[in-house]
PDB file of C-alpha atoms in Angstrom:
ATOM      1  CA  MET A  55     -27.732  66.354 -22.060  1.00 46.00           C
ATOM      2  CA  THR A  56     -30.234  67.466 -19.448  1.00 49.00           C
ATOM      3  CA  LEU A  57     -30.420  65.286 -16.537  1.00 47.00           C
ATOM      4  CA  TYR A  58     -34.232  65.126 -17.125  1.00 46.00           C
ATOM      5  CA  PHE A  59     -33.673  64.073 -20.572  1.00 43.00           C
ATOM      6  CA  ALA A  60     -31.243  61.338 -20.254  1.00 45.00           C
ATOM      7  CA  THR A  61     -33.865  59.706 -17.378  1.00 45.00           C
ATOM      8  CA  ALA A  62     -36.462  59.564 -19.797  1.00 46.00           C
ATOM      9  CA  LEU A  63     -34.411  58.491 -22.924  1.00 41.00           C
ATOM     10  CA  LEU A  64     -33.361  55.547 -20.624  1.00 46.00           C
ATOM     11  CA  SER A  65     -36.079  54.815 -18.992  1.00 47.00           C
ATOM     12  CA  MET A  66     -37.637  53.487 -22.562  1.00 44.00           C
ATOM     13  CA  PHE A  67     -35.454  50.723 -22.137  1.00 47.00           C
ATOM     14  CA  PHE A  68     -35.845  49.691 -18.702  1.00 46.00           C
ATOM     15  CA  THR A  69     -39.036  48.819 -17.094  1.00 49.00           C
ATOM     16  CA  GLY A  70     -39.368  47.101 -14.119  1.00 53.00           C
ATOM     17  CA  GLN A  71     -38.306  48.839 -10.629  1.00 54.00           C
ATOM     18  CA  ASP A  72     -35.285  47.301 -10.230  1.00 66.00           C
ATOM     19  CA  ASP A  73     -34.190  48.505 -13.638  1.00 64.00           C
ATOM     20  CA  ALA A  74     -35.536  52.095 -12.805  1.00 57.00           C
ATOM     21  CA  GLU A  75     -33.281  51.361 -10.060  1.00 58.00           C
ATOM     22  CA  ARG A  76     -30.775  50.754 -12.105  1.00 58.00           C
ATOM     23  CA  MET A  77     -31.043  53.381 -14.475  1.00 54.00           C
ATOM     24  CA  LEU A  78     -31.258  56.060 -11.627  1.00 54.00           C
ATOM     25  CA  ARG A  79     -27.838  54.482 -10.570  1.00 58.00           C
ATOM     26  CA  LEU A  80     -25.783  54.846 -14.048  1.00 57.00           C
ATOM     27  CA  VAL A  81     -27.777  58.480 -14.504  1.00 57.00           C
ATOM     28  CA  THR A  82     -26.280  59.678 -11.220  1.00 68.00           C
ATOM     29  CA  ALA A  83     -22.730  57.257 -11.270  1.00 77.00           C
ATOM     30  CA  ASP A  84     -21.099  60.131 -11.731  1.00 85.00           C
ATOM     31  CA  GLN A  85     -22.223  62.849  -9.170  1.00 92.00           C
ATOM     32  CA  PRO A  86     -21.289  63.011  -5.498  1.00 96.00           C
ATOM     33  CA  LEU A  87     -22.270  61.176  -2.724  1.00 96.00           C
ATOM     34  CA  VAL A  88     -23.405  63.525   0.023  1.00 97.00           C
ATOM     35  CA  HIS A  89     -24.522  63.125   3.652  1.00 97.00           C
ATOM     36  CA  SER A  90     -24.871  65.274   6.184  1.00 98.00           C
ATOM     37  CA  VAL A  91     -26.015  65.804   9.897  1.00 98.00           C
ATOM     38  CA  VAL A  92     -26.662  68.322  12.401  1.00 98.00           C
ATOM     39  CA  VAL A  93     -24.513  66.608  15.617  1.00 98.00           C
ATOM     40  CA  ASP A  94     -25.265  68.450  19.256  1.00 97.00           C
ATOM     41  CA  ALA A  95     -21.773  69.760  19.479  1.00 98.00           C
ATOM     42  CA  PRO A  96     -20.314  73.183  19.105  1.00 98.00           C
ATOM     43  CA  VAL A  97     -18.129  72.833  15.748  1.00 98.00           C
ATOM     44  CA  LYS A  98     -14.537  72.898  17.381  1.00 98.00           C
ATOM     45  CA  LYS A  99     -15.184  69.621  19.658  1.00 98.00           C
ATOM     46  CA  VAL A 100     -16.894  67.762  16.468  1.00 99.00           C
ATOM     47  CA  TRP A 101     -13.176  68.836  14.629  1.00 99.00           C
ATOM     48  CA  GLU A 102     -11.405  67.454  17.489  1.00 99.00           C
ATOM     49  CA  ALA A 103     -13.394  63.896  17.258  1.00 99.00           C
ATOM     50  CA  TYR A 104     -12.374  64.043  13.019  1.00 98.00           C
ATOM     51  CA  THR A 105      -9.070  65.829  13.561  1.00 99.00           C
ATOM     52  CA  THR A 106      -6.732  64.500  16.243  1.00 99.00           C
ATOM     53  CA  THR A 107      -6.042  60.487  17.245  1.00 98.00           C
ATOM     54  CA  SER A 108      -7.933  60.962  20.357  1.00 98.00           C
ATOM     55  CA  GLY A 109     -10.848  61.916  18.878  1.00 98.00           C
ATOM     56  CA  ILE A 110     -11.310  59.142  15.993  1.00 98.00           C
ATOM     57  CA  ILE A 111     -10.238  56.324  18.384  1.00 98.00           C
ATOM     58  CA  SER A 112     -13.085  57.809  20.632  1.00 98.00           C
ATOM     59  CA  TRP A 113     -16.232  57.474  18.428  1.00 98.00           C
ATOM     60  CA  MET A 114     -14.485  55.937  15.307  1.00 98.00           C
ATOM     61  CA  VAL A 115     -12.453  53.219  15.374  1.00 98.00           C
ATOM     62  CA  PRO A 116     -10.245  51.087  17.895  1.00 97.00           C
ATOM     63  CA  LYS A 117      -7.254  52.331  16.419  1.00 98.00           C
ATOM     64  CA  GLY A 118      -6.261  55.033  14.621  1.00 98.00           C
ATOM     65  CA  GLU A 119      -3.825  57.960  14.490  1.00 98.00           C
ATOM     66  CA  VAL A 120      -3.642  61.431  12.758  1.00 99.00           C
ATOM     67  CA  ALA A 121      -0.623  63.820  11.782  1.00 99.00           C
ATOM     68  CA  LEU A 122      -3.091  66.715  10.743  1.00 99.00           C
ATOM     69  CA  ARG A 123      -1.465  68.547   8.283  1.00 99.00           C
ATOM     70  CA  VAL A 124      -1.515  69.114   4.447  1.00 99.00           C
ATOM     71  CA  GLY A 125       0.489  65.914   3.253  1.00 99.00           C
ATOM     72  CA  GLY A 126      -0.463  64.467   6.901  1.00 99.00           C
ATOM     73  CA  TYR A 127      -2.846  61.264   7.584  1.00 98.00           C
ATOM     74  CA  LEU A 128      -5.443  59.799   8.991  1.00 98.00           C
ATOM     75  CA  ARG A 129      -4.986  55.974   9.719  1.00 98.00           C
ATOM     76  CA  THR A 130      -7.620  53.586  10.935  1.00 98.00           C
ATOM     77  CA  SER A 131      -8.317  50.004  11.922  1.00 97.00           C
ATOM     78  CA  TYR A 132     -11.482  48.712  13.150  1.00 95.00           C
ATOM     79  CA  SER A 133      -9.062  45.874  14.836  1.00 95.00           C
ATOM     80  CA  LYS A 134      -8.129  46.805  18.588  1.00 94.00           C
ATOM     81  CA  ASP A 135      -4.365  44.644  18.532  1.00 94.00           C
ATOM     82  CA  SER A 136      -3.821  46.685  14.926  1.00 94.00           C
ATOM     83  CA  LYS A 137      -0.062  48.385  14.980  1.00 95.00           C
ATOM     84  CA  LEU A 138      -1.203  50.516  11.681  1.00 96.00           C
ATOM     85  CA  THR A 139       0.915  48.992   9.670  1.00 93.00           C
ATOM     86  CA  GLY A 140      -0.586  46.105   8.081  1.00 92.00           C
ATOM     87  CA  PRO A 141      -3.061  44.680   5.695  1.00 95.00           C
ATOM     88  CA  ASP A 142      -5.664  45.806   8.144  1.00 95.00           C
ATOM     89  CA  VAL A 143      -5.235  50.007   7.458  1.00 97.00           C
ATOM     90  CA  ILE A 144      -7.595  52.280   6.190  1.00 98.00           C
ATOM     91  CA  GLU A 145      -4.688  55.579   5.065  1.00 98.00           C
ATOM     92  CA  ASN A 146      -5.874  58.727   4.161  1.00 99.00           C
ATOM     93  CA  THR A 147      -3.770  61.349   2.973  1.00 99.00           C
ATOM     94  CA  ILE A 148      -4.701  64.871   3.773  1.00 99.00           C
ATOM     95  CA  LEU A 149      -5.303  66.914   0.521  1.00 99.00           C
ATOM     96  CA  ALA A 150      -6.263  70.653   1.870  1.00 99.00           C
ATOM     97  CA  PHE A 151      -8.087  71.588   5.587  1.00 99.00           C
ATOM     98  CA  ASP A 152      -9.098  74.992   6.594  1.00 99.00           C
ATOM     99  CA  PRO A 153      -9.257  74.621  11.022  1.00 99.00           C
ATOM    100  CA  GLU A 154     -12.836  74.206  11.678  1.00 98.00           C
ATOM    101  CA  ARG A 155     -14.612  74.420   8.510  1.00 99.00           C
ATOM    102  CA  MET A 156     -12.927  71.456   6.294  1.00 99.00           C
ATOM    103  CA  ILE A 157     -11.003  68.837   5.364  1.00 99.00           C
ATOM    104  CA  SER A 158     -10.216  67.407   2.428  1.00 99.00           C
ATOM    105  CA  ILE A 159      -8.706  63.721   2.534  1.00 99.00           C
ATOM    106  CA  LYS A 160      -8.218  60.796   0.058  1.00 99.00           C
ATOM    107  CA  CYS A 161      -7.762  56.884   0.824  1.00 98.00           C
ATOM    108  CA  THR A 162      -4.272  55.982  -0.197  1.00 98.00           C
ATOM    109  CA  LYS A 163      -4.202  53.010   1.282  1.00 97.00           C
ATOM    110  CA  MET A 164      -6.822  50.422   1.664  1.00 96.00           C
ATOM    111  CA  PRO A 165      -7.685  47.142   3.317  1.00 96.00           C
ATOM    112  CA  ASP A 166      -5.938  43.980   1.111  1.00 95.00           C
ATOM    113  CA  LYS A 167      -9.697  42.609   0.931  1.00 95.00           C
ATOM    114  CA  PHE A 168     -10.869  45.931   0.157  1.00 96.00           C
ATOM    115  CA  PRO A 169     -12.667  45.247  -2.976  1.00 97.00           C
ATOM    116  CA  PHE A 170     -13.154  48.159  -4.931  1.00 98.00           C
ATOM    117  CA  LYS A 171      -9.534  49.833  -5.457  1.00 97.00           C
ATOM    118  CA  LYS A 172      -9.266  50.475  -8.136  1.00 97.00           C
ATOM    119  CA  ALA A 173     -12.845  52.764  -7.777  1.00 97.00           C
ATOM    120  CA  MET A 174     -11.299  53.982  -5.145  1.00 98.00           C
ATOM    121  CA  GLU A 175      -8.067  55.541  -7.024  1.00 98.00           C
ATOM    122  CA  ASN A 176     -10.549  58.250  -8.577  1.00 97.00           C
ATOM    123  CA  VAL A 177     -12.307  59.319  -5.508  1.00 98.00           C
ATOM    124  CA  TRP A 178     -11.583  61.450  -2.848  1.00 99.00           C
ATOM    125  CA  THR A 179     -13.613  62.832   0.373  1.00 99.00           C
ATOM    126  CA  VAL A 180     -14.606  66.838   1.653  1.00 99.00           C
ATOM    127  CA  LEU A 181     -15.763  66.878   4.849  1.00 99.00           C
ATOM    128  CA  TYR A 182     -17.544  70.469   5.678  1.00 99.00           C
ATOM    129  CA  PHE A 183     -18.625  71.606   9.152  1.00 99.00           C
ATOM    130  CA  LYS A 184     -20.511  74.561  10.103  1.00 99.00           C
ATOM    131  CA  PRO A 185     -21.843  75.964  13.146  1.00 98.00           C
ATOM    132  CA  VAL A 186     -25.273  76.009  13.782  1.00 98.00           C
ATOM    133  CA  GLY A 187     -25.663  78.407  16.782  1.00 94.00           C
ATOM    134  CA  ASP A 188     -23.371  78.002  19.405  1.00 93.00           C
ATOM    135  CA  LYS A 189     -24.071  74.560  20.351  1.00 96.00           C
ATOM    136  CA  LYS A 190     -24.556  72.617  17.268  1.00 98.00           C
ATOM    137  CA  THR A 191     -22.613  71.415  14.345  1.00 99.00           C
ATOM    138  CA  GLU A 192     -23.458  70.613  10.781  1.00 99.00           C
ATOM    139  CA  VAL A 193     -21.136  67.714   9.528  1.00 99.00           C
ATOM    140  CA  VAL A 194     -21.519  67.848   5.119  1.00 99.00           C
ATOM    141  CA  CYS A 195     -19.478  64.654   3.480  1.00 98.00           C
ATOM    142  CA  ARG A 196     -18.407  64.954   0.063  1.00 98.00           C
ATOM    143  CA  MET A 197     -17.187  61.747  -1.947  1.00 98.00           C
ATOM    144  CA  ILE A 198     -16.651  63.178  -5.274  1.00 98.00           C
ATOM    145  CA  GLY A 199     -15.191  60.852  -8.339  1.00 97.00           C
ATOM    146  CA  PHE A 200     -16.987  58.227  -8.877  1.00 96.00           C
ATOM    147  CA  ASP A 201     -17.887  57.067 -12.758  1.00 94.00           C
ATOM    148  CA  GLY A 202     -20.644  54.917 -14.448  1.00 90.00           C
ATOM    149  CA  THR A 203     -18.000  51.795 -14.068  1.00 92.00           C
ATOM    150  CA  GLY A 204     -19.555  48.622 -12.460  1.00 91.00           C
ATOM    151  CA  GLU A 205     -16.601  48.969  -9.867  1.00 95.00           C
ATOM    152  CA  SER A 206     -17.440  52.506  -9.019  1.00 95.00           C
ATOM    153  CA  VAL A 207     -21.266  52.236  -8.948  1.00 92.00           C
ATOM    154  CA  GLN A 208     -20.883  49.273  -5.878  1.00 94.00           C
ATOM    155  CA  MET A 209     -18.671  51.277  -4.174  1.00 96.00           C
ATOM    156  CA  LYS A 210     -20.805  54.132  -4.023  1.00 95.00           C
ATOM    157  CA  ASN A 211     -23.307  52.070  -2.770  1.00 93.00           C
ATOM    158  CA  PHE A 212     -20.808  50.588  -0.216  1.00 96.00           C
ATOM    159  CA  PHE A 213     -20.255  54.143   1.327  1.00 97.00           C
ATOM    160  CA  ARG A 214     -23.837  54.766   1.299  1.00 95.00           C
ATOM    161  CA  GLN A 215     -24.553  52.592   4.156  1.00 96.00           C
ATOM    162  CA  GLY A 216     -21.016  53.087   5.744  1.00 96.00           C
ATOM    163  CA  ASN A 217     -20.846  57.109   5.585  1.00 97.00           C
ATOM    164  CA  GLN A 218     -24.830  57.137   7.417  1.00 97.00           C
ATOM    165  CA  GLN A 219     -23.439  54.246   9.611  1.00 98.00           C
ATOM    166  CA  GLU A 220     -20.398  56.832  10.805  1.00 98.00           C
ATOM    167  CA  PHE A 221     -22.548  59.665  10.966  1.00 98.00           C
ATOM    168  CA  ASP A 222     -25.175  57.913  13.183  1.00 98.00           C
ATOM    169  CA  MET A 223     -22.000  56.674  15.384  1.00 98.00           C
ATOM    170  CA  LEU A 224     -20.912  60.621  15.586  1.00 98.00           C
ATOM    171  CA  THR A 225     -24.272  61.372  16.629  1.00 98.00           C
ATOM    172  CA  LYS A 226     -24.760  58.844  18.994  1.00 98.00           C
ATOM    173  CA  TYR A 227     -21.339  59.830  20.634  1.00 98.00           C
ATOM    174  CA  PHE A 228     -22.065  63.802  20.949  1.00 97.00           C
ATOM    175  CA  LYS A 229     -25.554  62.247  22.330  1.00 96.00           C
ATOM    176  CA  SER A 230     -23.579  60.088  25.315  1.00 94.00           C
ATOM    177  CA  LYS A 231     -21.147  63.433  26.048  1.00 87.00           C
ATOM    178  CA  ARG A 232     -24.792  65.340  27.229  1.00 80.00           C
TER     179      ARG A 232
END
């Protein structure tokens, strides 16, 4: 079934704008969540901002730690007093990486209060880093593995805002470095 046909079919059952928005979310529920940004910094610097301990704590989170290797981790906390072992920690396992080009991660530990734990089990993230000339970098974030369950759709909406906020912080960080 094509996306166009599915959309047309579902539109027969939904009327108002809220219904149309829900329909669109259902039809596209299994599609990756994609964000991209062009950052005013060379790819080497942007790569380091994502893949080193000093990099992530310079712009992303107050507390973090990176072990850049396949099977390694990216541990973060939004609490500056975190020991990176407690209920506030987010741990992403590094699935694969190609230095200064791509890193793939999967969230394997979520904070205790994270509301979408079951849905997160199916999701992984791929970040691509592409030079734009000598002094800029395009970063593309693709979160993959969503489905049509209510929890997954809600989580996708959560990360739609969260990922954009992260890219805004990254952009602001590199603007302040000029």
